[in-house]
PDB file of C-alpha atoms in Angstrom:
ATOM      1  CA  UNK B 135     -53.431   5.194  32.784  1.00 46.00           C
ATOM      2  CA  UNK B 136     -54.284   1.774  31.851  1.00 48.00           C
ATOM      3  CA  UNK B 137     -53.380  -1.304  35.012  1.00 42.00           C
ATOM      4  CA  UNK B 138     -51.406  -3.293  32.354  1.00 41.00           C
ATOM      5  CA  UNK B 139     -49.707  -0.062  31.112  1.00 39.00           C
ATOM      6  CA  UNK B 140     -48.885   0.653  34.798  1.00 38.00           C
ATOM      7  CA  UNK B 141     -47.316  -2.494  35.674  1.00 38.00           C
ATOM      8  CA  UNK B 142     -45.116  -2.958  32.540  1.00 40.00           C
ATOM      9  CA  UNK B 143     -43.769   0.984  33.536  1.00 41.00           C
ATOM     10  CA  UNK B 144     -43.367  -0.634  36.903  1.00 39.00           C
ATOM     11  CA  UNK B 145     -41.504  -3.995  35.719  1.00 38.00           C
ATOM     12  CA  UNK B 146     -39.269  -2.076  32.840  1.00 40.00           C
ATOM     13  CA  UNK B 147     -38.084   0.264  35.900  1.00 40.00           C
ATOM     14  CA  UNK B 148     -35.489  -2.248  37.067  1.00 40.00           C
ATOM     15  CA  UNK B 149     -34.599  -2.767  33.871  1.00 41.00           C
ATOM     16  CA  UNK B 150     -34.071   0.338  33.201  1.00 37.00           C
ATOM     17  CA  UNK B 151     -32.441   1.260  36.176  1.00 36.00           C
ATOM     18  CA  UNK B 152     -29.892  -1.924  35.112  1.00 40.00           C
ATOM     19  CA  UNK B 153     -29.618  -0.467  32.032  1.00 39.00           C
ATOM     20  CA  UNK B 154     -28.099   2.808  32.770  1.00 38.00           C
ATOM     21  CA  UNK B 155     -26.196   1.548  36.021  1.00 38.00           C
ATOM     22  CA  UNK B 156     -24.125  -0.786  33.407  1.00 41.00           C
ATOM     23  CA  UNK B 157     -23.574   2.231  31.469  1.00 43.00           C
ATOM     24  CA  UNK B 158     -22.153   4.217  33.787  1.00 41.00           C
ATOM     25  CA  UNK B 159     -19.911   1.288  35.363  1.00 39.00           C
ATOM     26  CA  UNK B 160     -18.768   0.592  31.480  1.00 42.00           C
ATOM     27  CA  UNK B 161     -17.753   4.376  31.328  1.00 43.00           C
ATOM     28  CA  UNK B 162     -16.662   4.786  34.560  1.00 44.00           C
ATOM     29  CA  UNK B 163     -18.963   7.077  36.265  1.00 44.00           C
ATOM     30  CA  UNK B 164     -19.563   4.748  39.294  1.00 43.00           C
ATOM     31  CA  UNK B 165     -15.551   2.823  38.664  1.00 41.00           C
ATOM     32  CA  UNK B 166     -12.865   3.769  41.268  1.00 36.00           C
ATOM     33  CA  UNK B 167     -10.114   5.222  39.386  1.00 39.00           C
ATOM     34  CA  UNK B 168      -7.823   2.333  39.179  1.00 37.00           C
ATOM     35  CA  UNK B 169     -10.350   0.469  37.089  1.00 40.00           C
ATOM     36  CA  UNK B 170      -9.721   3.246  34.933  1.00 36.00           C
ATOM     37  CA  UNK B 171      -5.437   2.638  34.281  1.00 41.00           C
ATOM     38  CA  UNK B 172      -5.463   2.578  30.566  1.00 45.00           C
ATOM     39  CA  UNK B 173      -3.529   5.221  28.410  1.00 47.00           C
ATOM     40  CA  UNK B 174      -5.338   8.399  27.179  1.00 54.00           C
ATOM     41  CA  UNK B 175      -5.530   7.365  23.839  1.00 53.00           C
ATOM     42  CA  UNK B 176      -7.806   4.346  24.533  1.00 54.00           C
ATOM     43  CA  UNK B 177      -9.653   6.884  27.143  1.00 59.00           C
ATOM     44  CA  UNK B 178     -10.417   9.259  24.414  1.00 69.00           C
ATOM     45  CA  UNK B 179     -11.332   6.802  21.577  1.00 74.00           C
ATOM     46  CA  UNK B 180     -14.266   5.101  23.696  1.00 80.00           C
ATOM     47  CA  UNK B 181     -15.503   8.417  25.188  1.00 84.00           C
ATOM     48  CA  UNK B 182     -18.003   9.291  22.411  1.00 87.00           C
ATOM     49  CA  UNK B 183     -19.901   5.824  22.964  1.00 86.00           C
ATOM     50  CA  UNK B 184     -19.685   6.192  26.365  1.00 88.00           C
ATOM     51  CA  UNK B 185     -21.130   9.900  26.058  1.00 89.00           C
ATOM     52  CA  UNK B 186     -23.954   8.277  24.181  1.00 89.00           C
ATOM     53  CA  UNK B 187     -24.690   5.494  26.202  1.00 88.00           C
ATOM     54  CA  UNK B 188     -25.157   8.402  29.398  1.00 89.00           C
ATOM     55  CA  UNK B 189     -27.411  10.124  27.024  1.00 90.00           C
ATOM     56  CA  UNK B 190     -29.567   7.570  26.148  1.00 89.00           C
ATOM     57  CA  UNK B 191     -29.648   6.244  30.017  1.00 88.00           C
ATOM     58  CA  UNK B 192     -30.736   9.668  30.811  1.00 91.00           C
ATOM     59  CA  UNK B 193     -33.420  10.157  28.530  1.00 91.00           C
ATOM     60  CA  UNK B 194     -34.771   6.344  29.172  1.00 89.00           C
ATOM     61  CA  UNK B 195     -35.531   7.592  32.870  1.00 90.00           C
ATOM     62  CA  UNK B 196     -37.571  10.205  31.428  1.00 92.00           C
ATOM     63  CA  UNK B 197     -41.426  10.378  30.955  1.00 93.00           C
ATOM     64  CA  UNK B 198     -43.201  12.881  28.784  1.00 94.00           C
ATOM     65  CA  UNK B 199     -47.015  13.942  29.605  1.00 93.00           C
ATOM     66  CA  UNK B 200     -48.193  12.354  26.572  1.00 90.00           C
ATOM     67  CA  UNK B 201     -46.552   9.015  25.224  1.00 85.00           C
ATOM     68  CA  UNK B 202     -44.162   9.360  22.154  1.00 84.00           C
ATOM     69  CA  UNK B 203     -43.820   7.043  19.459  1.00 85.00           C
ATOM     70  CA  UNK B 204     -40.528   8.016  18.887  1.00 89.00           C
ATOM     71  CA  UNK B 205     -38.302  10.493  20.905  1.00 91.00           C
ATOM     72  CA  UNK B 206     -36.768  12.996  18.840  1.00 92.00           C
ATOM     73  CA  UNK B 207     -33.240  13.685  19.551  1.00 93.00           C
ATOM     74  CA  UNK B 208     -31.919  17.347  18.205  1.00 93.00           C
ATOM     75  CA  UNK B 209     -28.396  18.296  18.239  1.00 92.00           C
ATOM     76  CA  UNK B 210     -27.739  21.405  18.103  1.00 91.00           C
ATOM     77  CA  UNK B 211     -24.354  24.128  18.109  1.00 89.00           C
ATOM     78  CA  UNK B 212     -21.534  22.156  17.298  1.00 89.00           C
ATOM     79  CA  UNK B 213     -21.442  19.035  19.326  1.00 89.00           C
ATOM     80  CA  UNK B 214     -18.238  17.046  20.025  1.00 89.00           C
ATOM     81  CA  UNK B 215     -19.368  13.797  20.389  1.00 86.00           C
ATOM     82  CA  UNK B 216     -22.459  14.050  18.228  1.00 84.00           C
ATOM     83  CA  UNK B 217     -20.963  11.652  15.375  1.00 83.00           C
ATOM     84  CA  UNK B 218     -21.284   8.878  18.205  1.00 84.00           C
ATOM     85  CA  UNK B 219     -25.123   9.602  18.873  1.00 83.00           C
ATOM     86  CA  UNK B 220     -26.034   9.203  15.364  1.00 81.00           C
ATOM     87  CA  UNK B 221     -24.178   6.073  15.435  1.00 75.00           C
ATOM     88  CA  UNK B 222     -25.739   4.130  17.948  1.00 68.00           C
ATOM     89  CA  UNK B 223     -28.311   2.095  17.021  1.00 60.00           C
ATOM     90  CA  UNK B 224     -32.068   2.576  19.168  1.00 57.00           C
ATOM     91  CA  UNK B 225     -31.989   2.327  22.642  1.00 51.00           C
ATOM     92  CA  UNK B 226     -31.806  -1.159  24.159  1.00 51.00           C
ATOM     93  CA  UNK B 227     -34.828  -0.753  26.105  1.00 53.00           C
ATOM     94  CA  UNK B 228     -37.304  -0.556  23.084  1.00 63.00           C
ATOM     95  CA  UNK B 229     -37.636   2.767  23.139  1.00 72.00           C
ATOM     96  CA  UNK B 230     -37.246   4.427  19.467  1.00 83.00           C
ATOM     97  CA  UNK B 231     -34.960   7.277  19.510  1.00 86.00           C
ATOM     98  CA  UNK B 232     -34.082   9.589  16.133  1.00 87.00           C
ATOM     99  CA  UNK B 233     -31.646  11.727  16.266  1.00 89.00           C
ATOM    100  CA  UNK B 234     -31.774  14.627  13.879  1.00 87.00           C
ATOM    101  CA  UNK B 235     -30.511  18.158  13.406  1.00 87.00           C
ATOM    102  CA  UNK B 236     -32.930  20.665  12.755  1.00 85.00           C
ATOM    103  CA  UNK B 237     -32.244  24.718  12.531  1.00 83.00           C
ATOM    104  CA  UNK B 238     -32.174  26.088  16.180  1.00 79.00           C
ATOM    105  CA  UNK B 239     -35.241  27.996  15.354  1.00 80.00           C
ATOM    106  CA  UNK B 240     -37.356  24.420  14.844  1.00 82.00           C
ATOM    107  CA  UNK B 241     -36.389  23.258  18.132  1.00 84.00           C
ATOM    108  CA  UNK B 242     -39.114  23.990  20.303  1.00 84.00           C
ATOM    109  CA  UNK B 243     -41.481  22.466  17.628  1.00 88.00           C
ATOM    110  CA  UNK B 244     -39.808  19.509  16.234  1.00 90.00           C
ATOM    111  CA  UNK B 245     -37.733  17.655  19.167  1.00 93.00           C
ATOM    112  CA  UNK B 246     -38.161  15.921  22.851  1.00 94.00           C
ATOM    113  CA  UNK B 247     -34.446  16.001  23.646  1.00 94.00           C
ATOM    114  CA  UNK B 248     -32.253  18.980  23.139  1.00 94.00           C
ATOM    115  CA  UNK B 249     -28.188  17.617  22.671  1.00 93.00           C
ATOM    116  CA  UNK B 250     -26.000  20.937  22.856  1.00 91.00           C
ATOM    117  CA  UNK B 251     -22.867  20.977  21.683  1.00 89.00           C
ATOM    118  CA  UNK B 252     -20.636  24.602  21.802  1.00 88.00           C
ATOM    119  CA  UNK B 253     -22.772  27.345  20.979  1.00 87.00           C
ATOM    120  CA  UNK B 254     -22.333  31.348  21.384  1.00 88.00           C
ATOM    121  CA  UNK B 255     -24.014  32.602  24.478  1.00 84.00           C
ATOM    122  CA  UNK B 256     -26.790  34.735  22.983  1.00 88.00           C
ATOM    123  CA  UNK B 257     -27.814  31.663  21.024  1.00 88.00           C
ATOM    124  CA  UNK B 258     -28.095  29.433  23.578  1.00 87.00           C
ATOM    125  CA  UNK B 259     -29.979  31.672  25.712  1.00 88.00           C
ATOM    126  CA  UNK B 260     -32.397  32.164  22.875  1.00 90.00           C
ATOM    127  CA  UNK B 261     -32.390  28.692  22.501  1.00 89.00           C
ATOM    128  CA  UNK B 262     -33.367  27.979  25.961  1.00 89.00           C
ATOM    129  CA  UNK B 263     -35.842  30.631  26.292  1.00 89.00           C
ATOM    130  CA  UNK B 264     -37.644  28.871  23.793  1.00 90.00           C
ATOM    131  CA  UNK B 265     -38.214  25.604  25.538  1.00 90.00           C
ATOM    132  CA  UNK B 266     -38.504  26.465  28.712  1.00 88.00           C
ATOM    133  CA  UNK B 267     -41.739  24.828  30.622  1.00 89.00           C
ATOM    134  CA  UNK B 268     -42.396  23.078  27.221  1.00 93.00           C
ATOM    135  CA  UNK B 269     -41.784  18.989  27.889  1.00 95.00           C
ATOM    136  CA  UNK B 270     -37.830  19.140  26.110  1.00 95.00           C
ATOM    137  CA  UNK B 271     -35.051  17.443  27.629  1.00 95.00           C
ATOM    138  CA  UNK B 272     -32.106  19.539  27.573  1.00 94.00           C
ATOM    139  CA  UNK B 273     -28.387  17.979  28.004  1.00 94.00           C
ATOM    140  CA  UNK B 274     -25.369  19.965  27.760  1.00 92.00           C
ATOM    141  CA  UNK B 275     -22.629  18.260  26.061  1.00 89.00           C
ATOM    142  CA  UNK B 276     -19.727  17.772  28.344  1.00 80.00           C
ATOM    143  CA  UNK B 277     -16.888  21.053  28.218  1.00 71.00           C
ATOM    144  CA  UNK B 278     -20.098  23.491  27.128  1.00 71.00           C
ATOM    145  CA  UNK B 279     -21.430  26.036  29.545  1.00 68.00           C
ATOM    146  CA  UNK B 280     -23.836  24.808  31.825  1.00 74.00           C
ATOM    147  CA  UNK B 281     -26.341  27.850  31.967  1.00 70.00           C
ATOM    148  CA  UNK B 282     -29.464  28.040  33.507  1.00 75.00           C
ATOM    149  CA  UNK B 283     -31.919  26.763  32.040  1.00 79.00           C
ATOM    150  CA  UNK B 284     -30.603  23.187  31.049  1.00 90.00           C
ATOM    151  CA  UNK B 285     -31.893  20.343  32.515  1.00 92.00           C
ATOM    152  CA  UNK B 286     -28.718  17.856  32.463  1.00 93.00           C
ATOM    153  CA  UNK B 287     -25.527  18.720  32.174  1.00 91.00           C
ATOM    154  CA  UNK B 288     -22.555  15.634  31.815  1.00 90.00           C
ATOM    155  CA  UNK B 289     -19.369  16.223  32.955  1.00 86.00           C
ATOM    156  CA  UNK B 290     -16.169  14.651  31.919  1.00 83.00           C
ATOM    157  CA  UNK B 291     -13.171  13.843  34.508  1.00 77.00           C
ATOM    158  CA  UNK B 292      -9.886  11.878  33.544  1.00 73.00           C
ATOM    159  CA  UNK B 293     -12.033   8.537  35.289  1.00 73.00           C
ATOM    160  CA  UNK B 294     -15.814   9.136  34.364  1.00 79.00           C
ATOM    161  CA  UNK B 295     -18.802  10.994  32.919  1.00 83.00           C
ATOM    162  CA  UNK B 296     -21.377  12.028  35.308  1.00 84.00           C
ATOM    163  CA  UNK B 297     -24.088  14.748  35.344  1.00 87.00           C
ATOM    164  CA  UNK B 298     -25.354  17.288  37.359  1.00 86.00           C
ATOM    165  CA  UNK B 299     -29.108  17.923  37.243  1.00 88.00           C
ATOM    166  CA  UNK B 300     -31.191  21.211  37.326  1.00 88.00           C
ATOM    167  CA  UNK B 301     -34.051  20.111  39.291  1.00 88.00           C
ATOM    168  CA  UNK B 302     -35.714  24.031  38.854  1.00 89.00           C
ATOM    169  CA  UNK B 303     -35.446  23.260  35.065  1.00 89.00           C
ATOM    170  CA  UNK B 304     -36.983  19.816  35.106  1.00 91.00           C
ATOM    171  CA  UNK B 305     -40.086  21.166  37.566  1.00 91.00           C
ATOM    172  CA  UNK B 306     -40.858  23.895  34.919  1.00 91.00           C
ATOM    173  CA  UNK B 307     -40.693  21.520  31.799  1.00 92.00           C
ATOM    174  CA  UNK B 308     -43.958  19.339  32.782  1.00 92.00           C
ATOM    175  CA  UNK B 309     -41.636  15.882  32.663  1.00 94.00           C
ATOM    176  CA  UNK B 310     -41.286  13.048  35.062  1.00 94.00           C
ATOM    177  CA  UNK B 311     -37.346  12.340  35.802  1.00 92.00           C
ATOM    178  CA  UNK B 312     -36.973   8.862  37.546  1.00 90.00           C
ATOM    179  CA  UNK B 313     -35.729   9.384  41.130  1.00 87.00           C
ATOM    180  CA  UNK B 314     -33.379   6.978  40.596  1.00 84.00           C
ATOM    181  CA  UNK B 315     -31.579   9.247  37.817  1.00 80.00           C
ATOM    182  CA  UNK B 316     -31.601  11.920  40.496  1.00 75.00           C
ATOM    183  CA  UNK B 317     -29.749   9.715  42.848  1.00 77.00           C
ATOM    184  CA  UNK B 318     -27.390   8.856  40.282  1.00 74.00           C
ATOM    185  CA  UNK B 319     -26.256  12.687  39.422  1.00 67.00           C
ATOM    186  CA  UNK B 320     -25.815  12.992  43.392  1.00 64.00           C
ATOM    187  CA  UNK B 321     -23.170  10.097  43.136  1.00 62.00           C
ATOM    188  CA  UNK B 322     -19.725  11.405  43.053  1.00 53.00           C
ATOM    189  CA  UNK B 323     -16.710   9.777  42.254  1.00 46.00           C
ATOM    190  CA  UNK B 324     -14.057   8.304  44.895  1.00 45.00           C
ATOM    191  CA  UNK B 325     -11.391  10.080  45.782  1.00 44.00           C
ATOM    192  CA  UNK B 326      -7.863   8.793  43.784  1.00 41.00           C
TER     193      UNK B 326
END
């Protein structure tokens, strides 16, 4: 890898790690809960940007073996919050993200980042055979089974999102997860 290629990985690291720290403060992941006193309503309108904004901070920690252009992000199954991810505009951090939705059998050829939303169980094992130790991200949309197989997994509370990571999954799929994402997933909320 190139010196000056090296250091601006090393200087956008902060950045990035500023990056997704705001996110999860802004949705509440690293908040106590009385930061969080607002009425459901409000709670459940914002949680689809939020959702995206832990998506995007996950996969701006990640590193593929060879640089993309472009990160492709599929959705596939029938994702709650996936309206919000084809909202928001490229990442903040330069990186340029586009989200598509390709049949489930184009997956493992035509996408870096695998969004799932609810899908039946034999499909999503199919599904996950396919990519496994090929460099895809996998995240399981919050309220979906979190099988084996599936790198990231966010979870949804009453206060925050978090995630819990599959480390196993990550080793096999060839890319480089930012220890400081790792950290992050360990985090738990406080107690009310």
């Amino acid at each position: 890898m190139p010196s000056s290629l090296r250091h601006r990985q090393r200087t956008a690291l902060p950045a990035l790690l500023a990056v997704l720290l705001t996110s999860l403060f802004a949705c509440g992941a690293l908040a106590p809960r009385a930061a969080w006193a607002q009425t459901g309503a409000a709670s459940d309108a914002r949680r689809p940007a939020e959702v995206a904004q832990v998506l995007f901070g996950i996969i701006s920690y990640v590193r593929w073996p060879l640089a993309r252009p472009e990160v492709r992000v599929c959705m596939l199954g029938a994702p709650r919050y996936g309206a919000a991810i084809v909202d928001t505009p490229a990442s903040s951090l330069g990186q340029r993200i586009r989200v598509k939705i390709p049949a489930a059998a184009a997956a493992a050829s035509e996408c870096d980042v695998i969004y799932l939303g609810s899908l039946p169980d034999g499909e999503r094992e199919h599904l996950l055979a396919q990519i496994i130790g090929k460099p895809i991200l996998s995240v399981a949309e919050p309220g979906t089974s979190c099988t084996v197989g599936t790198m990231f997994c966010l979870r949804l509370s009453e206060a925050q999102i978090g995630f819990d990571v599959n480390l196993d999954a990550i080793a096999r799929s060839g890319l480089r997860v930012h220890p400081n994402a790792l950290q992050i997933a360990r985090r738990k909320a406080p107690p009310p």
